[in-house]
Short mmCIF file of C-alpha atoms in Angstrom, two decimals:
data_model
loop_
_atom_site.label_atom_id
_atom_site.label_comp_id
_atom_site.label_asym_id
_atom_site.label_seq_id
_atom_site.Cartn_x
_atom_site.Cartn_y
_atom_site.Cartn_z
CA MET A 1 22.46 97.63 113.97
CA GLN A 2 26.09 97.45 114.30
CA VAL A 3 27.62 100.83 113.41
CA SER A 4 29.95 98.94 111.11
CA ALA A 5 26.61 97.74 109.29
CA ARG A 6 24.93 100.87 109.54
CA LEU A 7 27.92 102.77 108.13
CA LEU A 8 28.56 100.00 104.95
CA SER A 9 25.02 100.25 103.83
CA LEU A 10 25.37 104.30 103.88
CA ASP A 11 28.84 104.25 102.38
CA ALA A 12 27.51 101.49 99.58
CA MET A 13 24.75 103.46 98.96
CA ARG A 14 26.86 106.56 98.47
CA GLY A 15 28.97 104.74 96.29
CA PHE A 16 25.77 103.36 93.63
CA ALA A 17 24.67 107.01 93.83
CA VAL A 18 28.37 108.75 92.90
CA MET A 19 28.09 106.22 89.91
CA GLY A 20 24.64 106.62 88.97
CA ILE A 21 25.39 110.57 89.05
CA VAL A 22 28.09 109.70 86.10
CA LEU A 23 24.75 108.71 83.89
CA MET A 24 23.40 111.95 84.69
CA ASN A 25 26.04 114.10 83.48
CA ILE A 26 27.75 112.35 81.13
CA ILE A 27 25.27 114.61 78.74
CA ALA A 28 26.18 117.89 80.30
CA PHE A 29 29.82 117.07 80.12
CA SER A 30 29.71 115.90 76.29
CA MET A 31 27.70 118.55 74.72
CA PRO A 32 25.93 121.73 75.18
CA ASP A 33 23.88 121.82 78.44
CA MET A 34 20.26 122.30 76.83
CA ALA A 35 21.01 118.94 74.99
CA TYR A 36 20.42 117.48 78.50
CA ILE A 37 17.37 118.62 78.61
CA ASN A 38 15.95 118.56 74.96
CA PRO A 39 17.21 115.71 72.92
CA ARG A 40 16.39 117.38 69.75
CA LEU A 41 18.89 119.85 69.95
CA TRP A 42 22.10 117.96 69.88
CA GLY A 43 23.28 114.77 69.93
CA GLY A 44 21.37 112.83 67.31
CA GLU A 45 17.52 112.93 66.21
CA THR A 46 17.46 109.44 65.99
CA PRO A 47 15.09 106.90 67.69
CA ALA A 48 17.84 105.30 69.48
CA ALA A 49 18.75 108.85 70.98
CA TYR A 50 15.28 109.45 71.85
CA ALA A 51 15.11 105.98 73.70
CA VAL A 52 18.39 107.02 75.52
CA TRP A 53 16.76 110.43 76.55
CA ILE A 54 13.44 109.16 77.76
CA ALA A 55 15.36 106.26 79.97
CA ASN A 56 17.27 108.69 81.28
CA PHE A 57 14.35 111.08 81.89
CA ILE A 58 12.28 108.12 83.65
CA PHE A 59 14.75 106.74 85.73
CA ILE A 60 18.14 108.70 86.00
CA ASP A 61 17.59 112.67 85.80
CA GLY A 62 16.90 113.92 89.32
CA LYS A 63 17.12 110.80 91.06
CA MET A 64 20.39 110.13 91.77
CA ARG A 65 21.15 113.49 92.84
CA GLY A 66 17.99 112.76 94.82
CA LEU A 67 19.47 110.08 96.17
CA PHE A 68 23.16 112.24 97.24
CA SER A 69 21.17 114.70 98.79
CA LEU A 70 19.29 112.02 101.10
CA LEU A 71 22.53 110.47 101.93
CA PHE A 72 24.14 114.04 102.59
CA GLY A 73 21.19 114.87 105.21
CA ALA A 74 21.78 111.50 106.96
CA SER A 75 25.99 112.15 106.96
CA THR A 76 25.25 115.48 108.22
CA LEU A 77 22.74 113.97 111.24
CA LEU A 78 25.60 111.69 112.14
CA ILE A 79 28.36 114.20 112.24
CA TYR A 80 26.21 116.41 114.37
CA GLU A 81 25.68 113.72 116.65
CA ARG A 82 29.11 112.41 116.84
CA ALA A 83 30.29 116.54 117.02
CA ALA A 84 27.38 116.99 120.21
CA ALA A 85 28.71 113.92 121.84
CA GLN A 86 32.15 115.73 121.89
CA GLY A 87 30.53 118.76 123.05
CA GLU A 88 31.37 120.83 119.89
CA GLY A 89 27.66 121.50 118.66
CA PHE A 90 27.40 123.22 115.26
CA ALA A 91 30.72 124.93 115.05
CA THR A 92 32.30 121.68 113.02
CA LEU A 93 29.55 121.79 110.42
CA TYR A 94 29.36 125.19 109.90
CA ARG A 95 33.18 125.09 108.95
CA ARG A 96 32.30 121.57 107.03
CA PHE A 97 29.78 124.17 105.00
CA PHE A 98 32.26 126.83 104.62
CA TRP A 99 35.03 125.19 103.10
CA LEU A 100 32.72 122.83 101.11
CA PHE A 101 31.17 126.09 99.69
CA LEU A 102 34.74 127.13 98.73
CA LEU A 103 35.70 124.21 97.36
CA GLY A 104 32.84 124.11 95.33
CA LEU A 105 33.62 127.35 93.97
CA VAL A 106 36.87 126.43 92.80
CA HIS A 107 35.24 122.94 91.12
CA TYR A 108 32.79 125.25 89.31
CA VAL A 109 35.50 127.91 87.94
CA PHE A 110 38.41 125.67 87.59
CA VAL A 111 36.94 122.51 86.61
CA TRP A 112 33.29 122.12 85.49
CA TRP A 113 30.01 124.58 85.71
CA GLY A 114 27.79 121.72 86.89
CA ASP A 115 29.09 121.70 90.47
CA ILE A 116 26.67 121.14 93.26
CA LEU A 117 28.80 121.38 96.13
CA ARG A 118 28.24 124.78 96.48
CA LEU A 119 24.43 124.05 96.59
CA TYR A 120 24.70 121.27 99.25
CA ALA A 121 26.54 123.81 101.38
CA ILE A 122 24.12 126.53 101.37
CA ALA A 123 21.22 123.83 101.75
CA GLY A 124 23.45 122.17 104.72
CA VAL A 125 23.43 125.47 106.92
CA PHE A 126 19.43 125.53 106.79
CA LEU A 127 19.45 121.72 107.38
CA LEU A 128 20.92 122.28 110.99
CA MET A 129 17.70 123.80 112.24
CA PHE A 130 15.88 120.33 111.78
CA VAL A 131 18.72 118.15 113.13
CA ARG A 132 16.62 117.37 116.63
CA ARG A 133 13.45 116.58 115.39
CA ASP A 134 11.92 113.21 115.07
CA PRO A 135 11.39 111.44 111.50
CA HIS A 136 7.47 112.47 111.09
CA GLU A 137 8.59 116.01 111.30
CA LEU A 138 11.31 115.74 109.33
CA LEU A 139 8.91 114.08 106.93
CA LYS A 140 6.43 117.22 107.18
CA ALA A 141 9.30 119.71 106.64
CA ALA A 142 10.23 117.75 103.61
CA ILE A 143 7.12 117.80 102.13
CA PHE A 144 6.49 121.53 102.63
CA PHE A 145 10.02 122.22 100.73
CA PHE A 146 9.08 120.00 98.18
CA LEU A 147 5.79 122.02 97.57
CA VAL A 148 7.41 124.98 98.06
CA GLN A 149 9.95 124.47 94.93
CA PHE A 150 6.93 123.24 92.68
CA ALA A 151 5.15 126.31 93.53
CA VAL A 152 8.43 127.95 92.11
CA LEU A 153 9.11 125.91 89.35
CA THR A 154 4.84 126.10 88.67
CA ILE A 155 5.24 130.11 88.34
CA LEU A 156 8.61 129.84 86.28
CA SER A 157 6.70 127.47 83.91
CA LEU A 158 3.76 129.99 83.51
CA SER A 159 5.84 132.54 83.16
CA LEU A 160 7.95 130.87 80.40
CA ILE A 161 4.49 129.74 78.11
CA GLN A 162 3.27 133.33 78.39
CA THR A 163 6.50 134.98 77.22
CA ASP A 164 8.47 132.35 75.53
CA SER A 165 9.86 133.88 72.21
CA GLY A 166 11.09 130.75 70.66
CA THR A 167 14.67 130.62 71.57
CA LEU A 168 14.31 129.23 75.00
CA GLY A 169 17.91 130.11 76.81
CA GLY A 170 20.08 129.25 74.16
CA THR A 171 18.10 126.63 72.14
CA ASP A 172 18.99 128.24 68.94
CA LEU A 173 21.38 126.78 66.81
CA ALA A 174 23.95 129.78 66.93
CA ALA A 175 23.99 129.56 70.52
CA LEU A 176 24.50 126.32 70.64
CA ARG A 177 27.35 126.59 68.13
CA LYS A 178 29.06 129.12 70.19
CA ASP A 179 28.69 127.13 73.32
CA VAL A 180 30.24 123.81 71.49
CA ALA A 181 33.13 126.58 69.77
CA LEU A 182 33.89 127.53 73.19
CA HIS A 183 34.42 124.34 75.02
CA LEU A 184 36.50 123.13 72.07
CA GLY A 185 38.87 126.05 72.79
CA SER A 186 41.63 126.50 75.13
CA TYR A 187 41.22 126.49 79.00
CA GLY A 188 41.49 130.21 79.73
CA PRO A 189 38.41 131.47 77.42
CA ILE A 190 36.30 128.79 79.63
CA VAL A 191 37.40 129.97 82.83
CA GLU A 192 36.70 133.34 81.60
CA ASP A 193 33.12 132.41 80.90
CA ARG A 194 32.51 130.47 84.10
CA LEU A 195 33.63 133.69 86.25
CA GLN A 196 31.11 136.04 83.90
CA HIS A 197 28.08 133.58 84.69
CA LEU A 198 29.23 133.06 88.34
CA PHE A 199 26.86 135.47 89.78
CA SER A 200 23.81 134.62 87.94
CA ASP A 201 24.39 130.92 87.63
CA GLN A 202 24.56 130.67 91.75
CA PRO A 203 20.89 132.60 92.10
CA MET A 204 19.35 130.09 89.13
CA LEU A 205 20.66 126.95 91.34
CA LEU A 206 19.17 127.95 94.07
CA ILE A 207 15.71 128.80 92.43
CA PHE A 208 15.65 125.60 90.38
CA SER A 209 16.95 123.19 93.41
CA GLY A 210 17.85 124.74 96.28
CA PHE A 211 14.42 123.91 98.13
CA GLU A 212 14.19 120.47 96.76
CA THR A 213 17.55 119.59 97.36
CA LEU A 214 16.69 120.61 100.88
CA GLY A 215 13.89 118.29 101.16
CA PHE A 216 15.57 115.45 99.90
CA MET A 217 18.47 115.82 102.73
CA LEU A 218 15.38 116.32 105.31
CA LEU A 219 14.14 113.30 104.13
CA GLY A 220 17.43 111.31 104.50
CA MET A 221 17.71 112.54 108.09
CA GLY A 222 14.20 111.18 108.87
CA MET A 223 14.88 107.96 106.73
CA LEU A 224 18.09 107.25 109.11
CA LYS A 225 16.18 108.14 112.50
CA SER A 226 13.44 105.56 111.07
CA GLY A 227 16.00 102.69 110.01
CA PHE A 228 15.33 102.92 106.21
CA LEU A 229 19.25 104.18 105.96
CA THR A 230 20.81 101.75 108.28
CA GLY A 231 19.54 98.32 106.75
CA ALA A 232 17.05 98.03 110.17
CA TRP A 233 13.93 97.22 107.61
CA ASN A 234 13.65 93.46 106.74
CA ALA A 235 14.15 92.83 102.91
CA ALA A 236 10.44 92.20 102.54
CA ARG A 237 9.60 95.99 103.42
CA TYR A 238 12.14 97.11 101.23
CA LEU A 239 11.12 95.55 98.22
CA ARG A 240 7.35 96.26 99.03
CA THR A 241 8.56 99.91 99.25
CA ALA A 242 10.29 99.77 95.98
CA ARG A 243 7.19 98.33 94.22
CA ILE A 244 4.84 100.87 95.53
CA CYS A 245 7.02 103.82 94.67
CA TYR A 246 8.16 102.96 91.31
CA LEU A 247 4.40 102.42 90.41
CA LEU A 248 4.14 105.77 91.68
CA GLY A 249 6.63 107.31 89.90
CA CYS A 250 7.13 105.68 86.65
CA VAL A 251 3.44 105.67 85.12
CA PRO A 252 3.41 109.55 85.30
CA MET A 253 6.72 109.74 84.34
CA ALA A 254 5.90 107.66 81.31
CA GLY A 255 3.38 109.89 80.27
CA LEU A 256 5.47 112.86 80.58
CA ALA A 257 8.03 111.03 78.47
CA ALA A 258 5.35 110.28 76.00
CA TRP A 259 3.97 113.74 75.92
CA CYS A 260 7.52 115.00 74.70
CA TRP A 261 7.94 112.53 72.30
CA ALA A 262 4.39 113.46 70.65
CA SER A 263 5.21 117.22 71.10
CA GLY A 264 8.37 116.77 68.65
CA PHE A 265 10.14 117.38 71.55
CA ASP A 266 8.63 121.15 71.80
CA HIS A 267 11.01 123.08 73.73
CA ILE A 268 8.13 124.21 76.10
CA VAL A 269 6.88 121.19 76.66
CA THR A 270 10.17 119.49 77.30
CA PHE A 271 11.88 122.05 79.20
CA ASN A 272 8.83 121.96 81.81
CA ALA A 273 8.52 118.14 81.75
CA VAL A 274 12.22 117.86 82.56
CA ILE A 275 12.40 120.61 85.28
CA GLY A 276 9.22 121.16 87.10
CA TRP A 277 6.39 119.01 85.77
CA SER A 278 8.61 116.15 87.16
CA LEU A 279 9.27 117.01 90.43
CA PRO A 280 6.36 115.25 92.00
CA PHE A 281 7.25 111.96 90.27
CA ARG A 282 11.10 112.27 91.14
CA ILE A 283 10.66 111.86 94.77
CA PRO A 284 8.72 108.57 94.70
CA LEU A 285 11.26 106.91 92.36
CA THR A 286 14.43 108.37 94.30
CA ILE A 287 12.59 106.69 97.54
CA ALA A 288 12.45 103.64 95.26
CA HIS A 289 16.02 103.28 93.88
CA ALA A 290 16.99 104.19 97.37
CA ALA A 291 14.75 100.85 98.84
CA LEU A 292 15.70 98.76 95.82
CA LEU A 293 19.58 99.25 96.34
CA MET A 294 18.81 98.98 100.43
CA TRP A 295 17.73 95.17 99.50
CA LEU A 296 20.45 94.72 97.22
CA ILE A 297 23.14 96.07 99.74
CA LEU A 298 21.86 93.92 102.71
CA ARG A 299 21.48 91.02 100.57
CA PHE A 300 25.30 91.28 99.15
CA SER A 301 26.93 92.27 101.99
CA GLY A 302 29.63 90.19 102.27
CA THR A 303 30.70 90.26 98.76
CA GLY A 304 33.91 91.91 97.46
CA PHE A 305 31.61 93.66 94.83
CA MET A 306 29.66 95.28 97.68
CA ARG A 307 32.96 96.21 99.74
CA ARG A 308 34.30 98.06 96.55
CA VAL A 309 31.16 99.83 96.08
CA ALA A 310 31.04 100.99 100.07
CA ALA A 311 34.70 101.71 99.20
CA ALA A 312 33.59 104.31 96.17
CA GLY A 313 30.97 105.69 98.48
CA ARG A 314 33.60 106.54 101.26
CA THR A 315 35.91 108.22 98.74
CA ALA A 316 32.84 109.67 96.97
CA PHE A 317 33.78 113.33 97.51
CA THR A 318 37.09 112.32 95.06
CA ASN A 319 35.37 110.37 93.00
CA TYR A 320 32.50 113.33 91.91
CA VAL A 321 35.37 115.71 91.38
CA GLY A 322 37.69 113.28 89.96
CA THR A 323 34.84 112.37 87.57
CA SER A 324 34.56 116.17 86.40
CA ILE A 325 38.05 116.37 85.60
CA ILE A 326 38.60 112.82 83.82
CA MET A 327 35.80 113.84 81.61
CA THR A 328 36.27 117.43 80.88
CA THR A 329 39.70 116.46 80.08
CA LEU A 330 38.27 113.67 77.58
CA PHE A 331 35.64 115.65 75.74
CA TYR A 332 36.74 119.91 76.44
CA GLY A 333 39.27 121.47 74.20
CA TYR A 334 42.21 121.57 76.53
CA GLY A 335 42.16 117.50 76.41
CA LEU A 336 40.68 115.27 73.54
CA GLY A 337 38.66 118.04 72.03
CA LEU A 338 35.45 115.52 71.70
CA TYR A 339 32.87 117.79 72.89
CA GLY A 340 29.97 117.90 70.52
CA THR A 341 31.34 115.55 67.95
CA VAL A 342 29.88 112.03 69.69
CA ASP A 343 26.39 111.27 69.81
CA ARG A 344 23.62 110.52 72.83
CA VAL A 345 24.06 106.61 72.27
CA ALA A 346 27.83 106.38 71.89
CA VAL A 347 28.87 108.66 74.82
CA TYR A 348 27.30 106.18 77.34
CA ALA A 349 30.10 103.68 76.13
CA VAL A 350 32.44 106.07 78.84
CA VAL A 351 30.44 105.18 81.80
CA PRO A 352 31.42 101.56 82.32
CA ALA A 353 34.72 102.71 82.28
CA LEU A 354 34.33 105.38 84.65
CA TRP A 355 32.53 103.12 87.03
CA ALA A 356 35.28 100.60 86.57
CA LEU A 357 38.04 102.92 87.64
CA MET A 358 36.23 103.94 90.56
CA LEU A 359 35.50 100.29 91.61
CA LEU A 360 39.31 99.47 90.89
CA TRP A 361 40.91 102.60 92.88
CA SER A 362 38.83 103.33 95.85
CA LEU A 363 39.10 100.18 97.73
CA PRO A 364 43.30 99.30 97.37
CA TRP A 365 43.69 103.37 98.39
CA LEU A 366 41.42 102.59 101.63
CA LYS A 367 43.54 99.89 102.61
CA ARG A 368 46.84 102.34 102.57
CA PHE A 369 45.02 105.45 103.95
CA ARG A 370 42.47 106.76 106.17
CA TYR A 371 40.56 108.81 103.43
CA GLY A 372 40.32 109.67 100.06
CA PRO A 373 42.37 112.60 98.62
CA PHE A 374 39.45 115.22 98.71
CA GLU A 375 38.26 113.91 101.71
CA TRP A 376 41.35 114.33 103.72
CA LEU A 377 41.99 117.90 102.00
CA TRP A 378 38.16 118.58 103.45
CA ARG A 379 38.66 117.64 106.67
CA SER A 380 42.34 119.08 107.41
CA LEU A 381 40.66 122.29 106.27
CA VAL A 382 37.82 121.84 108.79
CA ARG A 383 40.05 120.82 111.62
CA GLN A 384 42.48 123.40 110.96
CA ARG A 385 45.62 121.32 110.57
CA LEU A 386 46.65 118.52 108.63
CA GLU A 387 44.99 115.35 109.32
CA PRO A 388 47.18 112.27 109.53
CA LEU A 389 46.45 110.65 106.15
CA ARG A 390 47.96 106.71 107.27
CA PRO A 391 46.17 104.88 109.56
CA ALA A 392 48.14 104.69 113.09
#
């Protein structure tokens, strides 16, 4: 496959992923974080709200982040190959991860608590140990880290079942109201709260997601080397992969969702289903999404819509951080102050508007400039010089 076509497939996939992440994060932007896990806690106890939670649980939660991780792994491999061809080795990548971590830290403290950039930077360092492996070795390594993550989450699950006191990590009403009051307040106390939680949040992020994230990154490198992410497979193979993986993932995920509903969204059952028990099924569903999207990208590669999606992917860093800025301004007290006031169903009305914004600005910007604003900043920091923003 030609380089331009290969990059189009990766850019378009990244564009779909950064748009899909909004479906994941909209609840965390707009209401207490535990409401993301358990719909009974906040956002309306209605059949419609529960149905929205179930759809998100089965098709979106963890899968969009998984897609993003696949693409991060693939992009890291491409950058390594380019750097190695120029005799730079790992130096450029280490600088990329260093600055990504610092930019993620700024994002976490000053914009939004749900930052994933620091996690990607840390996982990326370990990822470099595998860049020379073949696809089968990468698959084995990915499975190993998925198993480690599942073991860690299983241990935490058993510990929770044995020791829970009935107020799982902020699920009591007083804690939820305190969270709403904080985020409806002024900017200063919100930043102060994040600083207070910084050194506890980072280890928890690694414990709950670190091995899984590394596993998806390794899988992404293997999928790039095997031709999956370059569009080298034929349409029938992508569709067959999607069908098989949807079957492997959707049926057990639907079973977990039914169990949560039948339990009345008991906090132990629901927490464990979302965080740990769904992990083995998130993996095939992420692959299914990737296969279906690759089929769509190849099918509609020449359309204006797909060019706009690819442009959103080329500016994914800016779109990701920009989403955080827009959403926190919309929901937090220093903006429009809608935090905790919009129910779980209605809040999704914001999502298409944000998608439209991504699709509208990204392509015209890239016709004038080489990189998105945050892509340019990151690149300039890595290169230790101001990179030219306008085309030569």
